[in-house]
Amino acid sequence: MSKRKTEGITKPQTRTLRAICQIFDSTGLPPTVKELADVLGISHASAHEQIAQLVRKGYLRKEEKKARSIVIAKRHE
């Protein structure tokens, strides 16, 4: 069974992206996956999956070999 491809950005993904943007705007640093999971009240694995989906959809990028590797590519309106 394959995963269904969702066009656009889902509500959970929007919530995740907004949290990442808010943390970045207030601290000047992107959150770690653990910090993001704590803020959203979700598991580390769920936060990681949300980030991966946002990367696939072009909203985020990841820089290799960095602890805080999330880069905001575009913000959701």
Tab-separated table of N, CA, C and O in Angstrom:
chain	number	residue	atom	x	y	z
A	1	MET	N	0.845	-1.172	0.000
A	1	MET	CA	0.000	0.000	0.000
A	1	MET	C	0.894	1.240	0.000
A	1	MET	O	1.774	1.372	0.823
A	2	SER	N	0.683	2.144	-0.904
A	2	SER	CA	1.504	3.346	-0.985
A	2	SER	C	0.824	4.502	-0.269
A	2	SER	O	-0.384	4.519	-0.104
A	3	LYS	N	1.643	5.447	0.135
A	3	LYS	CA	1.092	6.632	0.793
A	3	LYS	C	0.445	7.525	-0.254
A	3	LYS	O	0.959	7.693	-1.346
A	4	ARG	N	-0.674	8.082	0.114
A	4	ARG	CA	-1.391	8.992	-0.773
A	4	ARG	C	-0.651	10.326	-0.819
A	4	ARG	O	-0.240	10.852	0.206
A	5	LYS	N	-0.465	10.861	-2.001
A	5	LYS	CA	0.205	12.145	-2.152
A	5	LYS	C	-0.811	13.264	-1.957
A	5	LYS	O	-1.838	13.299	-2.621
A	6	THR	N	-0.520	14.148	-1.033
A	6	THR	CA	-1.405	15.263	-0.743
A	6	THR	C	-0.872	16.512	-1.430
A	6	THR	O	0.293	16.860	-1.280
A	7	GLU	N	-1.733	17.138	-2.198
A	7	GLU	CA	-1.340	18.386	-2.851
A	7	GLU	C	-1.416	19.517	-1.828
A	7	GLU	O	-2.259	19.518	-0.941
A	8	GLY	N	-0.554	20.495	-1.965
A	8	GLY	CA	-0.564	21.623	-1.045
A	8	GLY	C	0.001	21.230	0.304
A	8	GLY	O	0.774	20.300	0.428
A	9	ILE	N	-0.431	21.944	1.308
A	9	ILE	CA	0.089	21.748	2.655
A	9	ILE	C	-1.086	21.464	3.590
A	9	ILE	O	-2.097	22.153	3.539
A	10	THR	N	-0.969	20.432	4.415
A	10	THR	CA	-2.053	20.034	5.310
A	10	THR	C	-2.079	20.914	6.561
A	10	THR	O	-1.119	21.654	6.834
A	11	LYS	N	-3.139	20.798	7.342
A	11	LYS	CA	-3.237	21.577	8.585
A	11	LYS	C	-2.108	21.258	9.557
A	11	LYS	O	-1.500	22.188	10.108
A	12	PRO	N	-1.785	19.968	9.788
A	12	PRO	CA	-0.652	19.686	10.675
A	12	PRO	C	0.675	20.235	10.141
A	12	PRO	O	1.507	20.721	10.911
A	13	GLN	N	0.861	20.180	8.833
A	13	GLN	CA	2.090	20.722	8.237
A	13	GLN	C	2.126	22.243	8.383
A	13	GLN	O	3.182	22.813	8.651
A	14	THR	N	0.985	22.886	8.226
A	14	THR	CA	0.913	24.339	8.419
A	14	THR	C	1.273	24.702	9.851
A	14	THR	O	2.045	25.641	10.093
A	15	ARG	N	0.737	23.940	10.796
A	15	ARG	CA	1.032	24.176	12.219
A	15	ARG	C	2.527	24.001	12.486
A	15	ARG	O	3.139	24.810	13.197
A	16	THR	N	3.120	22.976	11.912
A	16	THR	CA	4.545	22.722	12.085
A	16	THR	C	5.379	23.841	11.482
A	16	THR	O	6.308	24.350	12.121
A	17	LEU	N	5.051	24.252	10.270
A	17	LEU	CA	5.795	25.321	9.610
A	17	LEU	C	5.688	26.629	10.383
A	17	LEU	O	6.673	27.338	10.563
A	18	ARG	N	4.497	26.944	10.869
A	18	ARG	CA	4.316	28.169	11.666
A	18	ARG	C	5.148	28.130	12.940
A	18	ARG	O	5.750	29.132	13.327
A	19	ALA	N	5.193	26.967	13.593
A	19	ALA	CA	5.993	26.827	14.809
A	19	ALA	C	7.475	27.030	14.500
A	19	ALA	O	8.182	27.721	15.244
A	20	ILE	N	7.941	26.441	13.419
A	20	ILE	CA	9.344	26.602	13.019
A	20	ILE	C	9.646	28.085	12.756
A	20	ILE	O	10.656	28.611	13.227
A	21	CYS	N	8.764	28.756	12.031
A	21	CYS	CA	8.959	30.183	11.724
A	21	CYS	C	8.945	31.025	12.991
A	21	CYS	O	9.775	31.935	13.146
A	22	GLN	N	8.028	30.737	13.916
A	22	GLN	CA	7.950	31.503	15.163
A	22	GLN	C	9.207	31.323	16.007
A	22	GLN	O	9.738	32.296	16.551
A	23	ILE	N	9.681	30.092	16.100
A	23	ILE	CA	10.901	29.834	16.867
A	23	ILE	C	12.080	30.540	16.214
A	23	ILE	O	12.880	31.197	16.891
A	24	PHE	N	12.183	30.436	14.896
A	24	PHE	CA	13.277	31.099	14.188
A	24	PHE	C	13.209	32.616	14.368
A	24	PHE	O	14.222	33.261	14.641
A	25	ASP	N	12.006	33.187	14.232
A	25	ASP	CA	11.853	34.638	14.354
A	25	ASP	C	12.178	35.135	15.765
A	25	ASP	O	12.706	36.234	15.926
A	26	SER	N	11.872	34.337	16.786
A	26	SER	CA	12.109	34.791	18.155
A	26	SER	C	13.538	34.527	18.639
A	26	SER	O	14.047	35.276	19.469
A	27	THR	N	14.187	33.482	18.121
A	27	THR	CA	15.528	33.141	18.609
A	27	THR	C	16.642	33.389	17.595
A	27	THR	O	17.802	33.442	17.976
A	28	GLY	N	16.270	33.476	16.322
A	28	GLY	CA	17.282	33.614	15.280
A	28	GLY	C	17.892	32.286	14.871
A	28	GLY	O	18.783	32.243	14.029
A	29	LEU	N	17.412	31.198	15.480
A	29	LEU	CA	17.911	29.861	15.178
A	29	LEU	C	16.746	28.939	14.852
A	29	LEU	O	15.679	29.057	15.463
A	30	PRO	N	16.928	28.000	13.947
A	30	PRO	CA	15.871	27.017	13.716
A	30	PRO	C	15.808	26.056	14.899
A	30	PRO	O	16.813	25.842	15.584
A	31	PRO	N	14.646	25.466	15.154
A	31	PRO	CA	14.551	24.527	16.271
A	31	PRO	C	15.187	23.186	15.922
A	31	PRO	O	15.292	22.823	14.752
A	32	THR	N	15.595	22.453	16.954
A	32	THR	CA	15.983	21.067	16.751
A	32	THR	C	14.684	20.268	16.630
A	32	THR	O	13.603	20.759	16.969
A	33	VAL	N	14.777	19.049	16.173
A	33	VAL	CA	13.587	18.203	16.060
A	33	VAL	C	12.974	18.001	17.445
A	33	VAL	O	11.754	18.053	17.614
A	34	LYS	N	13.802	17.811	18.459
A	34	LYS	CA	13.301	17.625	19.823
A	34	LYS	C	12.561	18.864	20.303
A	34	LYS	O	11.478	18.770	20.886
A	35	GLU	N	13.141	20.037	20.099
A	35	GLU	CA	12.477	21.277	20.502
A	35	GLU	C	11.135	21.430	19.795
A	35	GLU	O	10.139	21.804	20.421
A	36	LEU	N	11.101	21.133	18.510
A	36	LEU	CA	9.875	21.243	17.736
A	36	LEU	C	8.818	20.271	18.260
A	36	LEU	O	7.662	20.641	18.441
A	37	ALA	N	9.228	19.039	18.530
A	37	ALA	CA	8.304	18.042	19.065
A	37	ALA	C	7.727	18.501	20.403
A	37	ALA	O	6.522	18.372	20.652
A	38	ASP	N	8.572	19.069	21.253
A	38	ASP	CA	8.120	19.558	22.556
A	38	ASP	C	7.118	20.698	22.402
A	38	ASP	O	6.085	20.733	23.073
A	39	VAL	N	7.393	21.636	21.522
A	39	VAL	CA	6.497	22.780	21.293
A	39	VAL	C	5.148	22.323	20.756
A	39	VAL	O	4.098	22.810	21.173
A	40	LEU	N	5.168	21.366	19.831
A	40	LEU	CA	3.937	20.891	19.197
A	40	LEU	C	3.211	19.830	20.022
A	40	LEU	O	2.067	19.497	19.721
A	41	GLY	N	3.893	19.278	21.023
A	41	GLY	CA	3.293	18.229	21.826
A	41	GLY	C	3.116	16.922	21.066
A	41	GLY	O	2.134	16.210	21.259
A	42	ILE	N	4.073	16.633	20.188
A	42	ILE	CA	4.034	15.402	19.390
A	42	ILE	C	5.328	14.632	19.613
A	42	ILE	O	6.271	15.147	20.214
A	43	SER	N	5.366	13.404	19.124
A	43	SER	CA	6.569	12.591	19.284
A	43	SER	C	7.700	13.105	18.384
A	43	SER	O	7.456	13.811	17.394
A	44	HIS	N	8.908	12.721	18.743
A	44	HIS	CA	10.082	13.059	17.939
A	44	HIS	C	9.915	12.527	16.522
A	44	HIS	O	10.205	13.219	15.543
A	45	ALA	N	9.405	11.298	16.394
A	45	ALA	CA	9.213	10.677	15.074
A	45	ALA	C	8.194	11.449	14.246
A	45	ALA	O	8.376	11.644	13.036
A	46	SER	N	7.115	11.899	14.879
A	46	SER	CA	6.095	12.672	14.157
A	46	SER	C	6.650	14.012	13.692
A	46	SER	O	6.378	14.446	12.575
A	47	ALA	N	7.432	14.666	14.553
A	47	ALA	CA	8.047	15.938	14.167
A	47	ALA	C	8.996	15.732	12.997
A	47	ALA	O	9.012	16.526	12.047
A	48	HIS	N	9.770	14.665	13.058
A	48	HIS	CA	10.709	14.357	11.970
A	48	HIS	C	9.950	14.126	10.662
A	48	HIS	O	10.364	14.610	9.602
A	49	GLU	N	8.839	13.404	10.716
A	49	GLU	CA	8.036	13.140	9.516
A	49	GLU	C	7.420	14.430	8.971
A	49	GLU	O	7.386	14.636	7.758
A	50	GLN	N	6.940	15.302	9.855
A	50	GLN	CA	6.383	16.587	9.407
A	50	GLN	C	7.454	17.403	8.673
A	50	GLN	O	7.192	17.981	7.617
A	51	ILE	N	8.656	17.422	9.227
A	51	ILE	CA	9.760	18.139	8.581
A	51	ILE	C	10.053	17.528	7.218
A	51	ILE	O	10.205	18.250	6.229
A	52	ALA	N	10.113	16.205	7.149
A	52	ALA	CA	10.404	15.524	5.876
A	52	ALA	C	9.347	15.857	4.827
A	52	ALA	O	9.671	16.093	3.653
A	53	GLN	N	8.078	15.900	5.225
A	53	GLN	CA	7.012	16.248	4.282
A	53	GLN	C	7.151	17.688	3.800
A	53	GLN	O	6.954	17.979	2.612
A	54	LEU	N	7.506	18.587	4.698
A	54	LEU	CA	7.678	19.991	4.312
A	54	LEU	C	8.903	20.176	3.413
A	54	LEU	O	8.904	21.042	2.543
A	55	VAL	N	9.924	19.355	3.608
A	55	VAL	CA	11.087	19.384	2.714
A	55	VAL	C	10.660	18.927	1.324
A	55	VAL	O	10.979	19.568	0.315
A	56	ARG	N	9.915	17.810	1.258
A	56	ARG	CA	9.454	17.295	-0.044
A	56	ARG	C	8.585	18.302	-0.782
A	56	ARG	O	8.613	18.374	-2.004
A	57	LYS	N	7.826	19.089	-0.037
A	57	LYS	CA	6.926	20.061	-0.662
A	57	LYS	C	7.588	21.413	-0.912
A	57	LYS	O	6.956	22.336	-1.427
A	58	GLY	N	8.864	21.538	-0.548
A	58	GLY	CA	9.619	22.752	-0.865
A	58	GLY	C	9.518	23.873	0.141
A	58	GLY	O	10.023	24.969	-0.101
A	59	TYR	N	8.913	23.640	1.298
A	59	TYR	CA	8.795	24.683	2.312
A	59	TYR	C	10.032	24.780	3.190
A	59	TYR	O	10.333	25.842	3.725
A	60	LEU	N	10.740	23.667	3.346
A	60	LEU	CA	11.953	23.626	4.150
A	60	LEU	C	13.072	22.974	3.353
A	60	LEU	O	12.819	22.250	2.393
A	61	ARG	N	14.300	23.241	3.785
A	61	ARG	CA	15.482	22.539	3.293
A	61	ARG	C	16.242	22.058	4.513
A	61	ARG	O	16.089	22.594	5.604
A	62	LYS	N	17.067	21.064	4.319
A	62	LYS	CA	17.907	20.575	5.414
A	62	LYS	C	19.361	20.733	5.006
A	62	LYS	O	19.734	20.389	3.899
A	63	GLU	N	20.166	21.277	5.913
A	63	GLU	CA	21.608	21.369	5.688
A	63	GLU	C	22.252	20.177	6.366
A	63	GLU	O	21.952	19.878	7.527
A	64	GLU	N	23.104	19.491	5.654
A	64	GLU	CA	23.736	18.296	6.191
A	64	GLU	C	24.770	18.636	7.259
A	64	GLU	O	25.358	19.710	7.248
A	65	LYS	N	24.932	17.692	8.179
A	65	LYS	CA	25.959	17.750	9.223
A	65	LYS	C	25.811	18.952	10.144
A	65	LYS	O	26.805	19.520	10.601
A	66	LYS	N	24.561	19.356	10.415
A	66	LYS	CA	24.299	20.442	11.350
A	66	LYS	C	23.232	19.992	12.329
A	66	LYS	O	22.263	19.345	11.945
A	67	ALA	N	23.381	20.363	13.586
A	67	ALA	CA	22.377	20.010	14.592
A	67	ALA	C	21.071	20.755	14.316
A	67	ALA	O	19.991	20.205	14.441
A	68	ARG	N	21.170	21.999	13.967
A	68	ARG	CA	19.994	22.815	13.647
A	68	ARG	C	19.963	23.008	12.143
A	68	ARG	O	20.308	24.063	11.627
A	69	SER	N	19.561	21.949	11.457
A	69	SER	CA	19.732	21.891	10.006
A	69	SER	C	18.541	22.393	9.204
A	69	SER	O	18.589	22.421	7.985
A	70	ILE	N	17.463	22.804	9.880
A	70	ILE	CA	16.261	23.229	9.162
A	70	ILE	C	16.458	24.646	8.616
A	70	ILE	O	16.850	25.558	9.342
A	71	VAL	N	16.172	24.809	7.335
A	71	VAL	CA	16.226	26.120	6.680
A	71	VAL	C	14.844	26.381	6.076
A	71	VAL	O	14.322	25.541	5.354
A	72	ILE	N	14.276	27.535	6.354
A	72	ILE	CA	12.970	27.886	5.793
A	72	ILE	C	13.175	28.329	4.356
A	72	ILE	O	13.848	29.313	4.094
A	73	ALA	N	12.601	27.575	3.429
A	73	ALA	CA	12.719	27.894	2.001
A	73	ALA	C	11.624	28.865	1.571
A	73	ALA	O	11.857	29.761	0.761
A	74	LYS	N	10.420	28.674	2.095
A	74	LYS	CA	9.322	29.606	1.840
A	74	LYS	C	8.321	29.480	2.969
A	74	LYS	O	8.168	28.433	3.577
A	75	ARG	N	7.669	30.584	3.249
A	75	ARG	CA	6.668	30.609	4.321
A	75	ARG	C	5.289	30.435	3.744
A	75	ARG	O	5.014	30.854	2.630
A	76	HIS	N	4.419	29.817	4.528
A	76	HIS	CA	3.029	29.602	4.108
A	76	HIS	C	2.229	30.844	4.441
A	76	HIS	O	2.344	31.386	5.534
A	77	GLU	N	1.438	31.293	3.516
A	77	GLU	CA	0.630	32.507	3.723
A	77	GLU	C	-0.550	32.236	4.602
A	77	GLU	O	-1.256	31.350	4.540
